[in-house]
Each structure stands twice: as C-alpha cells, then as structure tokens.
Amino acid sequence: MESFTPLTAAIGGALIGLASAILWLGNGRIAGISGIFGQLLPPAQSVLWRAVFIVALVAGAWAAARFFPELGAGGVEPARLVAPPTGWNIPMPIWLVASGLLIGFGTRIGNGCTSGHGVCGLARLSFRSLIAVCVFFGVAVLTVAVTGIV
C-alpha cells in the first residue's frame, strides 16, 4: 500500500467505469468478467464479442504495464505474487489452485464476480449486488485480519 496514489486510482476507476458503460450502451451487456469468460467454453451463442473483450482486457493491462510501469501496484518494481502466510506450510501452486477454485465456485454461486456486482450491479442499484459486494468486502477484511497479508 505504500505506492498508492489517488490520482492513478481515480483514473483507473474512471476507465473501468467508462469501459463498462461502453459495453452496456453499445452491446447491452454487463461487464462481469466471470460471466464473459465463463461463457467462452463451452461456447455461448455470442462468442466473438466475449473473445474480443477478454483479449482487449489482457492487451490493455499488458500495454499499461509495459509502457507505464511506474503506475503499477509495485511502483517501478514488477508485480509479484504474495507468498502464502508463513507457518501455514502450503506450497505456492496449491495456494494458487485453491484460491482459483474458491473464486470460481464463488462467482458461479454468487451469479457474478466483483466486476459484475461491484461496478455494474451497484451502478444499476441492484440489491443483490449490494449484498454480494458487502460479502466480498467482509471476507476480504476477515482474510487480511487472519493472514496478516496486506
């Protein structure tokens, strides 16, 4: 958190909001990444826009990291994975697989992810999204309190 800058956070948030609004207005779709990605395999009826969105999402993140490295989460240092908590004796691959599976199950059960509920759902004043976001943040706070990883 020592590299937090409100200006870059505000610009990033504005770009996320703008992208969500463009997708909603131009395509009538909510920018929930788990829903967009989740319907690529097996292919849904409309695969092209989903594939283009995911490729552009990754390309945009890559371009920003490549051309503006000082804006990243670690400042000029490249971002790196956080190690599992000391004393838990969990190897990094197991830690990543368990985390990914929990996120995947959670987004499926919750009918959306943080981007779908947090950005788009709250903007549409969805009560279900408000509950989901409160749970996301509550679990995040609890996780930080238990693991000590910030």
PDB file of C-alpha atoms in Angstrom:
ATOM      1  CA  MET A   1       0.000   0.000   0.000  1.00  0.00           C
ATOM      2  CA  GLU A   2       2.982   2.326   0.171  1.00  0.00           C
ATOM      3  CA  SER A   3       2.712   3.042  -3.574  1.00  0.00           C
ATOM      4  CA  PHE A   4      -0.966   4.094  -3.507  1.00  0.00           C
ATOM      5  CA  THR A   5      -1.683   7.252  -5.448  1.00  0.00           C
ATOM      6  CA  PRO A   6      -5.232   8.624  -5.516  1.00  0.00           C
ATOM      7  CA  LEU A   7      -4.831  10.141  -8.984  1.00  0.00           C
ATOM      8  CA  THR A   8      -3.914   6.916 -10.773  1.00  0.00           C
ATOM      9  CA  ALA A   9      -6.574   5.022  -8.787  1.00  0.00           C
ATOM     10  CA  ALA A  10      -9.200   7.569  -9.854  1.00  0.00           C
ATOM     11  CA  ILE A  11      -8.105   7.439 -13.490  1.00  0.00           C
ATOM     12  CA  GLY A  12      -8.118   3.626 -13.447  1.00  0.00           C
ATOM     13  CA  GLY A  13     -11.558   3.564 -11.845  1.00  0.00           C
ATOM     14  CA  ALA A  14     -12.873   6.046 -14.392  1.00  0.00           C
ATOM     15  CA  LEU A  15     -11.526   3.921 -17.253  1.00  0.00           C
ATOM     16  CA  ILE A  16     -13.147   0.790 -15.796  1.00  0.00           C
ATOM     17  CA  GLY A  17     -16.447   2.655 -15.463  1.00  0.00           C
ATOM     18  CA  LEU A  18     -16.162   4.036 -18.987  1.00  0.00           C
ATOM     19  CA  ALA A  19     -15.446   0.581 -20.418  1.00  0.00           C
ATOM     20  CA  SER A  20     -18.425  -0.853 -18.526  1.00  0.00           C
ATOM     21  CA  ALA A  21     -20.683   1.934 -19.793  1.00  0.00           C
ATOM     22  CA  ILE A  22     -19.495   1.477 -23.393  1.00  0.00           C
ATOM     23  CA  LEU A  23     -20.146  -2.275 -23.250  1.00  0.00           C
ATOM     24  CA  TRP A  24     -23.589  -1.694 -21.708  1.00  0.00           C
ATOM     25  CA  LEU A  25     -24.616   1.064 -24.135  1.00  0.00           C
ATOM     26  CA  GLY A  26     -23.013  -0.451 -27.231  1.00  0.00           C
ATOM     27  CA  ASN A  27     -23.758  -4.118 -26.684  1.00  0.00           C
ATOM     28  CA  GLY A  28     -26.413  -4.237 -23.963  1.00  0.00           C
ATOM     29  CA  ARG A  29     -24.146  -6.462 -21.862  1.00  0.00           C
ATOM     30  CA  ILE A  30     -22.888  -6.191 -18.303  1.00  0.00           C
ATOM     31  CA  ALA A  31     -19.095  -6.152 -17.930  1.00  0.00           C
ATOM     32  CA  GLY A  32     -18.900  -9.025 -15.467  1.00  0.00           C
ATOM     33  CA  ILE A  33     -15.648 -10.768 -16.280  1.00  0.00           C
ATOM     34  CA  SER A  34     -16.639 -14.157 -14.850  1.00  0.00           C
ATOM     35  CA  GLY A  35     -19.797 -14.191 -16.966  1.00  0.00           C
ATOM     36  CA  ILE A  36     -17.987 -13.053 -20.091  1.00  0.00           C
ATOM     37  CA  PHE A  37     -15.158 -15.541 -19.662  1.00  0.00           C
ATOM     38  CA  GLY A  38     -17.357 -18.324 -18.326  1.00  0.00           C
ATOM     39  CA  GLN A  39     -19.455 -18.456 -21.469  1.00  0.00           C
ATOM     40  CA  LEU A  40     -16.497 -18.798 -23.818  1.00  0.00           C
ATOM     41  CA  LEU A  41     -16.167 -22.507 -23.004  1.00  0.00           C
ATOM     42  CA  PRO A  42     -18.481 -24.145 -23.829  1.00  0.00           C
ATOM     43  CA  PRO A  43     -19.245 -21.536 -26.433  1.00  0.00           C
ATOM     44  CA  ALA A  44     -22.375 -19.476 -25.919  1.00  0.00           C
ATOM     45  CA  GLN A  45     -24.326 -18.041 -28.830  1.00  0.00           C
ATOM     46  CA  SER A  46     -22.254 -14.863 -28.914  1.00  0.00           C
ATOM     47  CA  VAL A  47     -18.599 -15.821 -28.617  1.00  0.00           C
ATOM     48  CA  LEU A  48     -16.954 -13.149 -30.778  1.00  0.00           C
ATOM     49  CA  TRP A  49     -17.634 -10.119 -28.596  1.00  0.00           C
ATOM     50  CA  ARG A  50     -16.633 -12.091 -25.498  1.00  0.00           C
ATOM     51  CA  ALA A  51     -13.317 -13.160 -27.026  1.00  0.00           C
ATOM     52  CA  VAL A  52     -12.614  -9.632 -28.263  1.00  0.00           C
ATOM     53  CA  PHE A  53     -13.407  -8.197 -24.809  1.00  0.00           C
ATOM     54  CA  ILE A  54     -11.116 -10.658 -22.984  1.00  0.00           C
ATOM     55  CA  VAL A  55      -8.272 -10.179 -25.483  1.00  0.00           C
ATOM     56  CA  ALA A  56      -8.611  -6.386 -25.229  1.00  0.00           C
ATOM     57  CA  LEU A  57      -8.701  -6.609 -21.421  1.00  0.00           C
ATOM     58  CA  VAL A  58      -5.442  -8.578 -21.321  1.00  0.00           C
ATOM     59  CA  ALA A  59      -3.836  -6.442 -24.047  1.00  0.00           C
ATOM     60  CA  GLY A  60      -4.757  -3.231 -22.234  1.00  0.00           C
ATOM     61  CA  ALA A  61      -3.278  -4.481 -18.958  1.00  0.00           C
ATOM     62  CA  TRP A  62      -0.141  -5.637 -20.769  1.00  0.00           C
ATOM     63  CA  ALA A  63       0.246  -2.324 -22.619  1.00  0.00           C
ATOM     64  CA  ALA A  64      -0.228  -0.292 -19.442  1.00  0.00           C
ATOM     65  CA  ALA A  65       2.344  -2.425 -17.581  1.00  0.00           C
ATOM     66  CA  ARG A  66       4.784  -2.252 -20.497  1.00  0.00           C
ATOM     67  CA  PHE A  67       4.550   1.435 -21.341  1.00  0.00           C
ATOM     68  CA  PHE A  68       3.739   2.882 -17.904  1.00  0.00           C
ATOM     69  CA  PRO A  69       5.490   0.603 -15.371  1.00  0.00           C
ATOM     70  CA  GLU A  70       5.574   3.342 -12.729  1.00  0.00           C
ATOM     71  CA  LEU A  71       1.769   3.206 -12.499  1.00  0.00           C
ATOM     72  CA  GLY A  72       1.686  -0.416 -11.370  1.00  0.00           C
ATOM     73  CA  ALA A  73       0.850  -1.733  -7.925  1.00  0.00           C
ATOM     74  CA  GLY A  74       4.524  -2.078  -7.031  1.00  0.00           C
ATOM     75  CA  GLY A  75       5.705   1.246  -8.451  1.00  0.00           C
ATOM     76  CA  VAL A  76       8.638   0.636 -10.793  1.00  0.00           C
ATOM     77  CA  GLU A  77       9.090  -2.852  -9.370  1.00  0.00           C
ATOM     78  CA  PRO A  78       7.280  -5.554 -11.336  1.00  0.00           C
ATOM     79  CA  ALA A  79       4.254  -7.029  -9.602  1.00  0.00           C
ATOM     80  CA  ARG A  80       4.801 -10.375  -7.923  1.00  0.00           C
ATOM     81  CA  LEU A  81       2.624 -12.967  -6.237  1.00  0.00           C
ATOM     82  CA  VAL A  82       2.187 -12.771  -2.494  1.00  0.00           C
ATOM     83  CA  ALA A  83       3.526 -15.844  -0.737  1.00  0.00           C
ATOM     84  CA  PRO A  84       1.216 -17.945   1.430  1.00  0.00           C
ATOM     85  CA  PRO A  85       1.258 -16.975   5.112  1.00  0.00           C
ATOM     86  CA  THR A  86       4.344 -18.153   6.954  1.00  0.00           C
ATOM     87  CA  GLY A  87       3.693 -21.106   9.191  1.00  0.00           C
ATOM     88  CA  TRP A  88       0.860 -22.476   7.033  1.00  0.00           C
ATOM     89  CA  ASN A  89       3.244 -24.722   5.051  1.00  0.00           C
ATOM     90  CA  ILE A  90       1.173 -24.526   1.878  1.00  0.00           C
ATOM     91  CA  PRO A  91       3.170 -24.678  -1.378  1.00  0.00           C
ATOM     92  CA  MET A  92       2.520 -21.786  -3.778  1.00  0.00           C
ATOM     93  CA  PRO A  93       0.967 -23.956  -6.553  1.00  0.00           C
ATOM     94  CA  ILE A  94      -1.536 -25.449  -4.076  1.00  0.00           C
ATOM     95  CA  TRP A  95      -2.255 -21.948  -2.717  1.00  0.00           C
ATOM     96  CA  LEU A  96      -2.982 -20.644  -6.237  1.00  0.00           C
ATOM     97  CA  VAL A  97      -5.131 -23.615  -7.265  1.00  0.00           C
ATOM     98  CA  ALA A  98      -7.186 -23.465  -4.052  1.00  0.00           C
ATOM     99  CA  SER A  99      -7.642 -19.697  -4.433  1.00  0.00           C
ATOM    100  CA  GLY A 100      -8.688 -20.001  -8.064  1.00  0.00           C
ATOM    101  CA  LEU A 101     -11.173 -22.773  -7.343  1.00  0.00           C
ATOM    102  CA  LEU A 102     -12.737 -20.852  -4.468  1.00  0.00           C
ATOM    103  CA  ILE A 103     -13.077 -17.758  -6.632  1.00  0.00           C
ATOM    104  CA  GLY A 104     -14.554 -19.808  -9.470  1.00  0.00           C
ATOM    105  CA  PHE A 105     -17.108 -21.506  -7.223  1.00  0.00           C
ATOM    106  CA  GLY A 106     -17.928 -18.216  -5.511  1.00  0.00           C
ATOM    107  CA  THR A 107     -18.578 -16.374  -8.747  1.00  0.00           C
ATOM    108  CA  ARG A 108     -20.742 -19.211 -10.008  1.00  0.00           C
ATOM    109  CA  ILE A 109     -22.769 -19.464  -6.807  1.00  0.00           C
ATOM    110  CA  GLY A 110     -22.971 -15.674  -6.413  1.00  0.00           C
ATOM    111  CA  ASN A 111     -24.123 -15.248 -10.005  1.00  0.00           C
ATOM    112  CA  GLY A 112     -21.279 -12.854 -10.776  1.00  0.00           C
ATOM    113  CA  CYS A 113     -17.933 -11.500  -9.725  1.00  0.00           C
ATOM    114  CA  THR A 114     -16.608  -8.299  -8.214  1.00  0.00           C
ATOM    115  CA  SER A 115     -16.641  -6.501 -11.554  1.00  0.00           C
ATOM    116  CA  GLY A 116     -20.180  -7.545 -12.395  1.00  0.00           C
ATOM    117  CA  HIS A 117     -21.640  -6.843  -8.962  1.00  0.00           C
ATOM    118  CA  GLY A 118     -19.293  -4.107  -7.758  1.00  0.00           C
ATOM    119  CA  VAL A 119     -19.081  -1.957 -10.856  1.00  0.00           C
ATOM    120  CA  CYS A 120     -22.153  -2.740 -12.909  1.00  0.00           C
ATOM    121  CA  GLY A 121     -24.569  -4.075 -10.298  1.00  0.00           C
ATOM    122  CA  LEU A 122     -24.124  -1.195  -7.872  1.00  0.00           C
ATOM    123  CA  ALA A 123     -24.400   1.299 -10.723  1.00  0.00           C
ATOM    124  CA  ARG A 124     -27.767  -0.269 -11.602  1.00  0.00           C
ATOM    125  CA  LEU A 125     -28.802  -0.091  -7.910  1.00  0.00           C
ATOM    126  CA  SER A 126     -29.160  -3.866  -7.683  1.00  0.00           C
ATOM    127  CA  PHE A 127     -29.905  -5.011  -4.125  1.00  0.00           C
ATOM    128  CA  ARG A 128     -28.438  -8.447  -4.885  1.00  0.00           C
ATOM    129  CA  SER A 129     -25.211  -6.766  -5.974  1.00  0.00           C
ATOM    130  CA  LEU A 130     -25.138  -4.646  -2.823  1.00  0.00           C
ATOM    131  CA  ILE A 131     -25.344  -7.797  -0.690  1.00  0.00           C
ATOM    132  CA  ALA A 132     -22.664  -9.509  -2.802  1.00  0.00           C
ATOM    133  CA  VAL A 133     -20.291  -6.540  -2.513  1.00  0.00           C
ATOM    134  CA  CYS A 134     -20.800  -6.365   1.263  1.00  0.00           C
ATOM    135  CA  VAL A 135     -19.911 -10.065   1.484  1.00  0.00           C
ATOM    136  CA  PHE A 136     -16.844  -9.599  -0.811  1.00  0.00           C
ATOM    137  CA  PHE A 137     -15.514  -6.794   1.342  1.00  0.00           C
ATOM    138  CA  GLY A 138     -16.346  -8.528   4.604  1.00  0.00           C
ATOM    139  CA  VAL A 139     -14.465 -11.653   3.580  1.00  0.00           C
ATOM    140  CA  ALA A 140     -11.548  -9.539   2.328  1.00  0.00           C
ATOM    141  CA  VAL A 141     -11.294  -7.740   5.672  1.00  0.00           C
ATOM    142  CA  LEU A 142     -11.513 -11.055   7.517  1.00  0.00           C
ATOM    143  CA  THR A 143      -8.842 -12.581   5.269  1.00  0.00           C
ATOM    144  CA  VAL A 144      -6.443  -9.713   5.931  1.00  0.00           C
ATOM    145  CA  ALA A 145      -7.122  -9.964   9.660  1.00  0.00           C
ATOM    146  CA  VAL A 146      -6.482 -13.724   9.724  1.00  0.00           C
ATOM    147  CA  THR A 147      -3.471 -13.892   7.384  1.00  0.00           C
ATOM    148  CA  GLY A 148      -1.858 -10.535   8.106  1.00  0.00           C
ATOM    149  CA  ILE A 149      -1.160 -10.083   4.382  1.00  0.00           C
ATOM    150  CA  VAL A 150      -1.975  -6.610   3.078  1.00  0.00           C
TER     151      VAL A 150
END
